[in-house]
Amino acid sequence: TLQIVGPNNTGKTTLINTLQFLYLDDRRHMDFGSYTAEQTRDYYFPNQYSYVLFECVGARGQCVLGWRGTSKAAGGDPERFAYEGPYDPADFLEDDHRVREPKAVSTRLGLKNLVVFKTAQEHREFLLPPTRGEGSGAGLVVLRDADQYPHFRDTLKNLLCLSIITQDQMRDRLLMLAGLSADRCALDVRELVESQLSVAGDPD
């Protein structure tokens, strides 16, 4: 269990919301409350020296998945990438703690099998386990069926926005991910009570 505790307006929600950059494959599915996609981009990625990095342990060991801002001249949309191994601050920072130029960072990460995701599908394939032992999947999201990923994506987004989801909606999402029918009774109270009454009335 992980608890994040702190006064109001110190960045707790901002920190939690960054999980969307790790687990959601498409920015169009992300939800940052009342902020627009452009406002969110400008907040997290104001320029090409801005990064959001996740050090993870997947099916193939340690890896880092990251997002990097781009210059306004390049269109402004951040780019996604991943590489093998643990996070090393020296890959991103000069000796005087200034952020390295993007090309210098890419050169260093190229020695760690850097992969740049051009599409949402590539991001999604990285999150899921490799199929039949093949592919680039890191296994950060393990599902019984890879086709359930859209349901996982929606469930995670709803968990991060609990104030706007009902209990019934969350129940249905979790049952779906578990491969259970939302229409089936998980526990029939009447059967349970009748069984207990039968045992209680048995002279043996």
JSON list of C-alpha atoms in Angstrom, two decimals:
[
{"chain": "A", "resi": 1, "resn": "THR", "atom": "CA", "xyz": [0.00, 0.00, 0.00]},
{"chain": "A", "resi": 2, "resn": "LEU", "atom": "CA", "xyz": [1.30, 3.42, -0.96]},
{"chain": "A", "resi": 3, "resn": "GLN", "atom": "CA", "xyz": [-0.11, 6.58, 0.59]},
{"chain": "A", "resi": 4, "resn": "ILE", "atom": "CA", "xyz": [0.65, 10.10, -0.60]},
{"chain": "A", "resi": 5, "resn": "VAL", "atom": "CA", "xyz": [0.10, 12.63, 2.17]},
{"chain": "A", "resi": 6, "resn": "GLY", "atom": "CA", "xyz": [0.61, 16.37, 2.06]},
{"chain": "A", "resi": 7, "resn": "PRO", "atom": "CA", "xyz": [-1.05, 19.77, 2.34]},
{"chain": "A", "resi": 8, "resn": "ASN", "atom": "CA", "xyz": [-3.39, 21.04, -0.36]},
{"chain": "A", "resi": 9, "resn": "ASN", "atom": "CA", "xyz": [-1.87, 22.39, -3.57]},
{"chain": "A", "resi": 10, "resn": "THR", "atom": "CA", "xyz": [1.50, 20.67, -3.17]},
{"chain": "A", "resi": 11, "resn": "GLY", "atom": "CA", "xyz": [1.24, 18.46, -6.27]},
{"chain": "A", "resi": 12, "resn": "LYS", "atom": "CA", "xyz": [-0.30, 15.18, -5.03]},
{"chain": "A", "resi": 13, "resn": "THR", "atom": "CA", "xyz": [-2.88, 15.05, -7.82]},
{"chain": "A", "resi": 14, "resn": "THR", "atom": "CA", "xyz": [-0.31, 16.21, -10.36]},
{"chain": "A", "resi": 15, "resn": "LEU", "atom": "CA", "xyz": [1.93, 13.33, -9.36]},
{"chain": "A", "resi": 16, "resn": "ILE", "atom": "CA", "xyz": [-0.85, 10.74, -9.50]},
{"chain": "A", "resi": 17, "resn": "ASN", "atom": "CA", "xyz": [-2.00, 12.00, -12.88]},
{"chain": "A", "resi": 18, "resn": "THR", "atom": "CA", "xyz": [1.43, 11.34, -14.38]},
{"chain": "A", "resi": 19, "resn": "LEU", "atom": "CA", "xyz": [0.59, 7.60, -14.19]},
{"chain": "A", "resi": 20, "resn": "GLN", "atom": "CA", "xyz": [-1.52, 8.20, -17.28]},
{"chain": "A", "resi": 21, "resn": "PHE", "atom": "CA", "xyz": [1.66, 8.87, -19.27]},
{"chain": "A", "resi": 22, "resn": "LEU", "atom": "CA", "xyz": [2.90, 5.41, -18.31]},
{"chain": "A", "resi": 23, "resn": "TYR", "atom": "CA", "xyz": [-0.19, 3.26, -18.68]},
{"chain": "A", "resi": 24, "resn": "LEU", "atom": "CA", "xyz": [-2.34, 5.02, -21.28]},
{"chain": "A", "resi": 25, "resn": "ASP", "atom": "CA", "xyz": [-1.28, 4.64, -24.88]},
{"chain": "A", "resi": 26, "resn": "ASP", "atom": "CA", "xyz": [-3.11, 7.63, -26.32]},
{"chain": "A", "resi": 27, "resn": "ARG", "atom": "CA", "xyz": [-3.22, 11.21, -25.01]},
{"chain": "A", "resi": 28, "resn": "ARG", "atom": "CA", "xyz": [-6.78, 11.51, -26.28]},
{"chain": "A", "resi": 29, "resn": "HIS", "atom": "CA", "xyz": [-7.85, 9.06, -23.56]},
{"chain": "A", "resi": 30, "resn": "MET", "atom": "CA", "xyz": [-6.15, 10.97, -20.74]},
{"chain": "A", "resi": 31, "resn": "ASP", "atom": "CA", "xyz": [-8.15, 13.08, -18.30]},
{"chain": "A", "resi": 32, "resn": "PHE", "atom": "CA", "xyz": [-6.67, 15.99, -16.36]},
{"chain": "A", "resi": 33, "resn": "GLY", "atom": "CA", "xyz": [-9.89, 17.41, -14.99]},
{"chain": "A", "resi": 34, "resn": "SER", "atom": "CA", "xyz": [-10.77, 20.89, -16.14]},
{"chain": "A", "resi": 35, "resn": "TYR", "atom": "CA", "xyz": [-7.49, 21.36, -18.04]},
{"chain": "A", "resi": 36, "resn": "THR", "atom": "CA", "xyz": [-7.40, 21.05, -21.82]},
{"chain": "A", "resi": 37, "resn": "ALA", "atom": "CA", "xyz": [-4.93, 18.87, -23.70]},
{"chain": "A", "resi": 38, "resn": "GLU", "atom": "CA", "xyz": [-2.92, 21.96, -24.66]},
{"chain": "A", "resi": 39, "resn": "GLN", "atom": "CA", "xyz": [-2.81, 23.25, -21.08]},
{"chain": "A", "resi": 40, "resn": "THR", "atom": "CA", "xyz": [-1.70, 19.85, -19.84]},
{"chain": "A", "resi": 41, "resn": "ARG", "atom": "CA", "xyz": [1.02, 19.60, -22.48]},
{"chain": "A", "resi": 42, "resn": "ASP", "atom": "CA", "xyz": [2.32, 23.08, -21.67]},
{"chain": "A", "resi": 43, "resn": "TYR", "atom": "CA", "xyz": [2.35, 22.28, -17.94]},
{"chain": "A", "resi": 44, "resn": "TYR", "atom": "CA", "xyz": [4.24, 18.96, -18.08]},
{"chain": "A", "resi": 45, "resn": "PHE", "atom": "CA", "xyz": [6.28, 19.58, -21.24]},
{"chain": "A", "resi": 46, "resn": "PRO", "atom": "CA", "xyz": [6.96, 23.32, -21.68]},
{"chain": "A", "resi": 47, "resn": "ASN", "atom": "CA", "xyz": [10.06, 22.68, -23.83]},
{"chain": "A", "resi": 48, "resn": "GLN", "atom": "CA", "xyz": [12.51, 20.08, -25.13]},
{"chain": "A", "resi": 49, "resn": "TYR", "atom": "CA", "xyz": [14.27, 19.89, -21.76]},
{"chain": "A", "resi": 50, "resn": "SER", "atom": "CA", "xyz": [11.17, 18.58, -19.97]},
{"chain": "A", "resi": 51, "resn": "TYR", "atom": "CA", "xyz": [10.88, 14.88, -19.08]},
{"chain": "A", "resi": 52, "resn": "VAL", "atom": "CA", "xyz": [8.53, 12.52, -17.29]},
{"chain": "A", "resi": 53, "resn": "LEU", "atom": "CA", "xyz": [10.35, 9.25, -16.57]},
{"chain": "A", "resi": 54, "resn": "PHE", "atom": "CA", "xyz": [9.16, 5.95, -15.11]},
{"chain": "A", "resi": 55, "resn": "GLU", "atom": "CA", "xyz": [11.68, 3.38, -13.89]},
{"chain": "A", "resi": 56, "resn": "CYS", "atom": "CA", "xyz": [9.93, 0.01, -14.04]},
{"chain": "A", "resi": 57, "resn": "VAL", "atom": "CA", "xyz": [10.56, -3.69, -13.55]},
{"chain": "A", "resi": 58, "resn": "GLY", "atom": "CA", "xyz": [8.93, -5.75, -16.28]},
{"chain": "A", "resi": 59, "resn": "ALA", "atom": "CA", "xyz": [9.07, -9.27, -17.63]},
{"chain": "A", "resi": 60, "resn": "ARG", "atom": "CA", "xyz": [12.51, -8.60, -19.14]},
{"chain": "A", "resi": 61, "resn": "GLY", "atom": "CA", "xyz": [14.01, -6.77, -16.17]},
{"chain": "A", "resi": 62, "resn": "GLN", "atom": "CA", "xyz": [14.49, -3.08, -15.48]},
{"chain": "A", "resi": 63, "resn": "CYS", "atom": "CA", "xyz": [13.52, -0.50, -18.05]},
{"chain": "A", "resi": 64, "resn": "VAL", "atom": "CA", "xyz": [12.59, 3.16, -18.27]},
{"chain": "A", "resi": 65, "resn": "LEU", "atom": "CA", "xyz": [9.61, 4.55, -20.17]},
{"chain": "A", "resi": 66, "resn": "GLY", "atom": "CA", "xyz": [9.69, 8.28, -20.72]},
{"chain": "A", "resi": 67, "resn": "TRP", "atom": "CA", "xyz": [8.07, 11.27, -22.33]},
{"chain": "A", "resi": 68, "resn": "ARG", "atom": "CA", "xyz": [10.09, 14.25, -23.55]},
{"chain": "A", "resi": 69, "resn": "GLY", "atom": "CA", "xyz": [8.82, 17.66, -24.51]},
{"chain": "A", "resi": 70, "resn": "THR", "atom": "CA", "xyz": [9.67, 19.13, -27.90]},
{"chain": "A", "resi": 71, "resn": "SER", "atom": "CA", "xyz": [10.29, 22.65, -29.09]},
{"chain": "A", "resi": 72, "resn": "LYS", "atom": "CA", "xyz": [7.42, 24.75, -30.36]},
{"chain": "A", "resi": 73, "resn": "ALA", "atom": "CA", "xyz": [9.08, 24.72, -33.78]},
{"chain": "A", "resi": 74, "resn": "ALA", "atom": "CA", "xyz": [8.81, 20.93, -33.83]},
{"chain": "A", "resi": 75, "resn": "GLY", "atom": "CA", "xyz": [5.08, 21.06, -33.17]},
{"chain": "A", "resi": 76, "resn": "GLY", "atom": "CA", "xyz": [5.06, 20.95, -29.40]},
{"chain": "A", "resi": 77, "resn": "ASP", "atom": "CA", "xyz": [3.76, 17.40, -29.00]},
{"chain": "A", "resi": 78, "resn": "PRO", "atom": "CA", "xyz": [5.90, 15.33, -26.59]},
{"chain": "A", "resi": 79, "resn": "GLU", "atom": "CA", "xyz": [7.58, 12.13, -27.80]},
{"chain": "A", "resi": 80, "resn": "ARG", "atom": "CA", "xyz": [7.56, 8.76, -26.05]},
{"chain": "A", "resi": 81, "resn": "PHE", "atom": "CA", "xyz": [10.48, 6.40, -25.69]},
{"chain": "A", "resi": 82, "resn": "ALA", "atom": "CA", "xyz": [11.81, 3.46, -23.69]},
{"chain": "A", "resi": 83, "resn": "TYR", "atom": "CA", "xyz": [15.20, 1.93, -23.02]},
{"chain": "A", "resi": 84, "resn": "GLU", "atom": "CA", "xyz": [16.69, -0.97, -21.09]},
{"chain": "A", "resi": 85, "resn": "GLY", "atom": "CA", "xyz": [18.26, -0.80, -17.66]},
{"chain": "A", "resi": 86, "resn": "PRO", "atom": "CA", "xyz": [17.83, 1.41, -14.59]},
{"chain": "A", "resi": 87, "resn": "TYR", "atom": "CA", "xyz": [17.43, 5.17, -14.55]},
{"chain": "A", "resi": 88, "resn": "ASP", "atom": "CA", "xyz": [20.77, 7.00, -14.45]},
{"chain": "A", "resi": 89, "resn": "PRO", "atom": "CA", "xyz": [20.62, 10.78, -13.85]},
{"chain": "A", "resi": 90, "resn": "ALA", "atom": "CA", "xyz": [23.86, 11.18, -15.82]},
{"chain": "A", "resi": 91, "resn": "ASP", "atom": "CA", "xyz": [21.99, 10.23, -19.00]},
{"chain": "A", "resi": 92, "resn": "PHE", "atom": "CA", "xyz": [19.92, 13.39, -18.67]},
{"chain": "A", "resi": 93, "resn": "LEU", "atom": "CA", "xyz": [21.99, 15.86, -16.64]},
{"chain": "A", "resi": 94, "resn": "GLU", "atom": "CA", "xyz": [25.34, 17.53, -17.15]},
{"chain": "A", "resi": 95, "resn": "ASP", "atom": "CA", "xyz": [27.88, 17.66, -14.31]},
{"chain": "A", "resi": 96, "resn": "ASP", "atom": "CA", "xyz": [26.52, 21.09, -13.35]},
{"chain": "A", "resi": 97, "resn": "HIS", "atom": "CA", "xyz": [22.97, 19.61, -13.25]},
{"chain": "A", "resi": 98, "resn": "ARG", "atom": "CA", "xyz": [21.78, 21.36, -16.41]},
{"chain": "A", "resi": 99, "resn": "VAL", "atom": "CA", "xyz": [19.60, 19.17, -18.61]},
{"chain": "A", "resi": 100, "resn": "ARG", "atom": "CA", "xyz": [21.54, 17.77, -21.57]},
{"chain": "A", "resi": 101, "resn": "GLU", "atom": "CA", "xyz": [20.60, 18.66, -25.13]},
{"chain": "A", "resi": 102, "resn": "PRO", "atom": "CA", "xyz": [18.04, 16.20, -26.58]},
{"chain": "A", "resi": 103, "resn": "LYS", "atom": "CA", "xyz": [20.54, 14.82, -29.13]},
{"chain": "A", "resi": 104, "resn": "ALA", "atom": "CA", "xyz": [23.09, 14.17, -26.39]},
{"chain": "A", "resi": 105, "resn": "VAL", "atom": "CA", "xyz": [20.47, 12.33, -24.32]},
{"chain": "A", "resi": 106, "resn": "SER", "atom": "CA", "xyz": [19.42, 10.23, -27.32]},
{"chain": "A", "resi": 107, "resn": "THR", "atom": "CA", "xyz": [23.04, 9.35, -28.06]},
{"chain": "A", "resi": 108, "resn": "ARG", "atom": "CA", "xyz": [23.58, 8.09, -24.51]},
{"chain": "A", "resi": 109, "resn": "LEU", "atom": "CA", "xyz": [20.30, 6.17, -24.46]},
{"chain": "A", "resi": 110, "resn": "GLY", "atom": "CA", "xyz": [21.09, 4.66, -27.85]},
{"chain": "A", "resi": 111, "resn": "LEU", "atom": "CA", "xyz": [23.64, 2.50, -26.04]},
{"chain": "A", "resi": 112, "resn": "LYS", "atom": "CA", "xyz": [20.75, 1.13, -23.96]},
{"chain": "A", "resi": 113, "resn": "ASN", "atom": "CA", "xyz": [18.58, 0.02, -26.88]},
{"chain": "A", "resi": 114, "resn": "LEU", "atom": "CA", "xyz": [16.52, 3.20, -27.06]},
{"chain": "A", "resi": 115, "resn": "VAL", "atom": "CA", "xyz": [13.16, 2.79, -28.78]},
{"chain": "A", "resi": 116, "resn": "VAL", "atom": "CA", "xyz": [11.03, 5.79, -29.78]},
{"chain": "A", "resi": 117, "resn": "PHE", "atom": "CA", "xyz": [7.29, 5.15, -30.00]},
{"chain": "A", "resi": 118, "resn": "LYS", "atom": "CA", "xyz": [5.75, 6.77, -33.05]},
{"chain": "A", "resi": 119, "resn": "THR", "atom": "CA", "xyz": [2.22, 5.46, -32.47]},
{"chain": "A", "resi": 120, "resn": "ALA", "atom": "CA", "xyz": [-0.13, 4.56, -29.65]},
{"chain": "A", "resi": 121, "resn": "GLN", "atom": "CA", "xyz": [0.00, 0.93, -30.80]},
{"chain": "A", "resi": 122, "resn": "GLU", "atom": "CA", "xyz": [3.78, 0.79, -30.27]},
{"chain": "A", "resi": 123, "resn": "HIS", "atom": "CA", "xyz": [3.34, 2.17, -26.75]},
{"chain": "A", "resi": 124, "resn": "ARG", "atom": "CA", "xyz": [0.62, -0.41, -26.04]},
{"chain": "A", "resi": 125, "resn": "GLU", "atom": "CA", "xyz": [2.69, -3.29, -27.38]},
{"chain": "A", "resi": 126, "resn": "PHE", "atom": "CA", "xyz": [5.55, -2.26, -25.09]},
{"chain": "A", "resi": 127, "resn": "LEU", "atom": "CA", "xyz": [3.26, -2.31, -22.04]},
{"chain": "A", "resi": 128, "resn": "LEU", "atom": "CA", "xyz": [1.88, -5.79, -22.73]},
{"chain": "A", "resi": 129, "resn": "PRO", "atom": "CA", "xyz": [3.78, -9.09, -22.45]},
{"chain": "A", "resi": 130, "resn": "PRO", "atom": "CA", "xyz": [5.52, -10.32, -25.61]},
{"chain": "A", "resi": 131, "resn": "THR", "atom": "CA", "xyz": [3.32, -12.59, -27.71]},
{"chain": "A", "resi": 132, "resn": "ARG", "atom": "CA", "xyz": [4.60, -16.19, -27.81]},
{"chain": "A", "resi": 133, "resn": "GLY", "atom": "CA", "xyz": [7.93, -14.98, -26.51]},
{"chain": "A", "resi": 134, "resn": "GLU", "atom": "CA", "xyz": [8.37, -12.56, -29.39]},
{"chain": "A", "resi": 135, "resn": "GLY", "atom": "CA", "xyz": [8.11, -8.80, -29.69]},
{"chain": "A", "resi": 136, "resn": "SER", "atom": "CA", "xyz": [9.22, -5.87, -27.59]},
{"chain": "A", "resi": 137, "resn": "GLY", "atom": "CA", "xyz": [6.67, -6.19, -24.82]},
{"chain": "A", "resi": 138, "resn": "ALA", "atom": "CA", "xyz": [7.97, -5.40, -21.34]},
{"chain": "A", "resi": 139, "resn": "GLY", "atom": "CA", "xyz": [4.99, -6.96, -19.56]},
{"chain": "A", "resi": 140, "resn": "LEU", "atom": "CA", "xyz": [4.20, -3.91, -17.41]},
{"chain": "A", "resi": 141, "resn": "VAL", "atom": "CA", "xyz": [0.47, -4.62, -17.86]},
{"chain": "A", "resi": 142, "resn": "VAL", "atom": "CA", "xyz": [-0.41, -8.31, -17.60]},
{"chain": "A", "resi": 143, "resn": "LEU", "atom": "CA", "xyz": [-3.85, -9.22, -18.91]},
{"chain": "A", "resi": 144, "resn": "ARG", "atom": "CA", "xyz": [-5.42, -12.59, -19.68]},
{"chain": "A", "resi": 145, "resn": "ASP", "atom": "CA", "xyz": [-6.28, -11.28, -23.11]},
{"chain": "A", "resi": 146, "resn": "ALA", "atom": "CA", "xyz": [-4.41, -8.41, -24.79]},
{"chain": "A", "resi": 147, "resn": "ASP", "atom": "CA", "xyz": [-7.70, -7.30, -26.33]},
{"chain": "A", "resi": 148, "resn": "GLN", "atom": "CA", "xyz": [-8.80, -6.28, -22.81]},
{"chain": "A", "resi": 149, "resn": "TYR", "atom": "CA", "xyz": [-6.31, -3.41, -22.80]},
{"chain": "A", "resi": 150, "resn": "PRO", "atom": "CA", "xyz": [-8.95, -0.75, -23.67]},
{"chain": "A", "resi": 151, "resn": "HIS", "atom": "CA", "xyz": [-10.94, -1.90, -20.62]},
{"chain": "A", "resi": 152, "resn": "PHE", "atom": "CA", "xyz": [-7.81, -1.70, -18.45]},
{"chain": "A", "resi": 153, "resn": "ARG", "atom": "CA", "xyz": [-7.13, 1.78, -19.80]},
{"chain": "A", "resi": 154, "resn": "ASP", "atom": "CA", "xyz": [-10.64, 2.99, -18.98]},
{"chain": "A", "resi": 155, "resn": "THR", "atom": "CA", "xyz": [-10.57, 1.36, -15.53]},
{"chain": "A", "resi": 156, "resn": "LEU", "atom": "CA", "xyz": [-7.28, 3.01, -14.60]},
{"chain": "A", "resi": 157, "resn": "LYS", "atom": "CA", "xyz": [-8.50, 6.39, -15.79]},
{"chain": "A", "resi": 158, "resn": "ASN", "atom": "CA", "xyz": [-11.67, 5.95, -13.72]},
{"chain": "A", "resi": 159, "resn": "LEU", "atom": "CA", "xyz": [-9.64, 4.99, -10.64]},
{"chain": "A", "resi": 160, "resn": "LEU", "atom": "CA", "xyz": [-7.69, 8.22, -10.99]},
{"chain": "A", "resi": 161, "resn": "CYS", "atom": "CA", "xyz": [-10.98, 10.13, -11.21]},
{"chain": "A", "resi": 162, "resn": "LEU", "atom": "CA", "xyz": [-13.02, 8.38, -8.51]},
{"chain": "A", "resi": 163, "resn": "SER", "atom": "CA", "xyz": [-15.07, 11.50, -7.87]},
{"chain": "A", "resi": 164, "resn": "ILE", "atom": "CA", "xyz": [-16.85, 11.13, -11.21]},
{"chain": "A", "resi": 165, "resn": "ILE", "atom": "CA", "xyz": [-17.45, 7.35, -11.37]},
{"chain": "A", "resi": 166, "resn": "THR", "atom": "CA", "xyz": [-20.20, 5.35, -9.69]},
{"chain": "A", "resi": 167, "resn": "GLN", "atom": "CA", "xyz": [-19.69, 2.14, -7.72]},
{"chain": "A", "resi": 168, "resn": "ASP", "atom": "CA", "xyz": [-21.67, 0.19, -10.32]},
{"chain": "A", "resi": 169, "resn": "GLN", "atom": "CA", "xyz": [-19.44, 1.45, -13.15]},
{"chain": "A", "resi": 170, "resn": "MET", "atom": "CA", "xyz": [-16.28, 0.49, -11.26]},
{"chain": "A", "resi": 171, "resn": "ARG", "atom": "CA", "xyz": [-17.72, -2.93, -10.36]},
{"chain": "A", "resi": 172, "resn": "ASP", "atom": "CA", "xyz": [-18.54, -3.65, -14.00]},
{"chain": "A", "resi": 173, "resn": "ARG", "atom": "CA", "xyz": [-15.02, -2.61, -15.11]},
{"chain": "A", "resi": 174, "resn": "LEU", "atom": "CA", "xyz": [-13.29, -4.80, -12.53]},
{"chain": "A", "resi": 175, "resn": "LEU", "atom": "CA", "xyz": [-15.50, -7.81, -13.30]},
{"chain": "A", "resi": 176, "resn": "MET", "atom": "CA", "xyz": [-14.76, -7.40, -17.00]},
{"chain": "A", "resi": 177, "resn": "LEU", "atom": "CA", "xyz": [-11.00, -7.36, -16.38]},
{"chain": "A", "resi": 178, "resn": "ALA", "atom": "CA", "xyz": [-11.35, -10.48, -14.24]},
{"chain": "A", "resi": 179, "resn": "GLY", "atom": "CA", "xyz": [-13.23, -12.23, -17.05]},
{"chain": "A", "resi": 180, "resn": "LEU", "atom": "CA", "xyz": [-16.49, -12.45, -15.06]},
{"chain": "A", "resi": 181, "resn": "SER", "atom": "CA", "xyz": [-19.93, -11.58, -16.32]},
{"chain": "A", "resi": 182, "resn": "ALA", "atom": "CA", "xyz": [-21.48, -8.50, -14.75]},
{"chain": "A", "resi": 183, "resn": "ASP", "atom": "CA", "xyz": [-24.89, -10.21, -14.99]},
{"chain": "A", "resi": 184, "resn": "ARG", "atom": "CA", "xyz": [-23.86, -13.29, -13.00]},
{"chain": "A", "resi": 185, "resn": "CYS", "atom": "CA", "xyz": [-24.30, -13.40, -9.24]},
{"chain": "A", "resi": 186, "resn": "ALA", "atom": "CA", "xyz": [-20.96, -13.86, -7.55]},
{"chain": "A", "resi": 187, "resn": "LEU", "atom": "CA", "xyz": [-22.71, -14.86, -4.33]},
{"chain": "A", "resi": 188, "resn": "ASP", "atom": "CA", "xyz": [-26.37, -15.89, -3.97]},
{"chain": "A", "resi": 189, "resn": "VAL", "atom": "CA", "xyz": [-27.31, -14.86, -0.44]},
{"chain": "A", "resi": 190, "resn": "ARG", "atom": "CA", "xyz": [-30.53, -16.88, -0.54]},
{"chain": "A", "resi": 191, "resn": "GLU", "atom": "CA", "xyz": [-28.64, -20.09, -1.30]},
{"chain": "A", "resi": 192, "resn": "LEU", "atom": "CA", "xyz": [-26.17, -19.37, 1.48]},
{"chain": "A", "resi": 193, "resn": "VAL", "atom": "CA", "xyz": [-28.93, -18.69, 4.07]},
{"chain": "A", "resi": 194, "resn": "GLU", "atom": "CA", "xyz": [-30.93, -21.77, 3.06]},
{"chain": "A", "resi": 195, "resn": "SER", "atom": "CA", "xyz": [-27.81, -23.91, 3.30]},
{"chain": "A", "resi": 196, "resn": "GLN", "atom": "CA", "xyz": [-27.01, -22.58, 6.80]},
{"chain": "A", "resi": 197, "resn": "LEU", "atom": "CA", "xyz": [-30.62, -23.14, 7.95]},
{"chain": "A", "resi": 198, "resn": "SER", "atom": "CA", "xyz": [-30.51, -26.70, 6.64]},
{"chain": "A", "resi": 199, "resn": "VAL", "atom": "CA", "xyz": [-27.32, -27.45, 8.55]},
{"chain": "A", "resi": 200, "resn": "ALA", "atom": "CA", "xyz": [-28.68, -25.84, 11.71]},
{"chain": "A", "resi": 201, "resn": "GLY", "atom": "CA", "xyz": [-31.83, -27.96, 11.56]},
{"chain": "A", "resi": 202, "resn": "ASP", "atom": "CA", "xyz": [-29.99, -31.24, 10.92]},
{"chain": "A", "resi": 203, "resn": "PRO", "atom": "CA", "xyz": [-30.18, -33.45, 14.09]},
{"chain": "A", "resi": 204, "resn": "ASP", "atom": "CA", "xyz": [-26.83, -35.01, 13.24]}
]
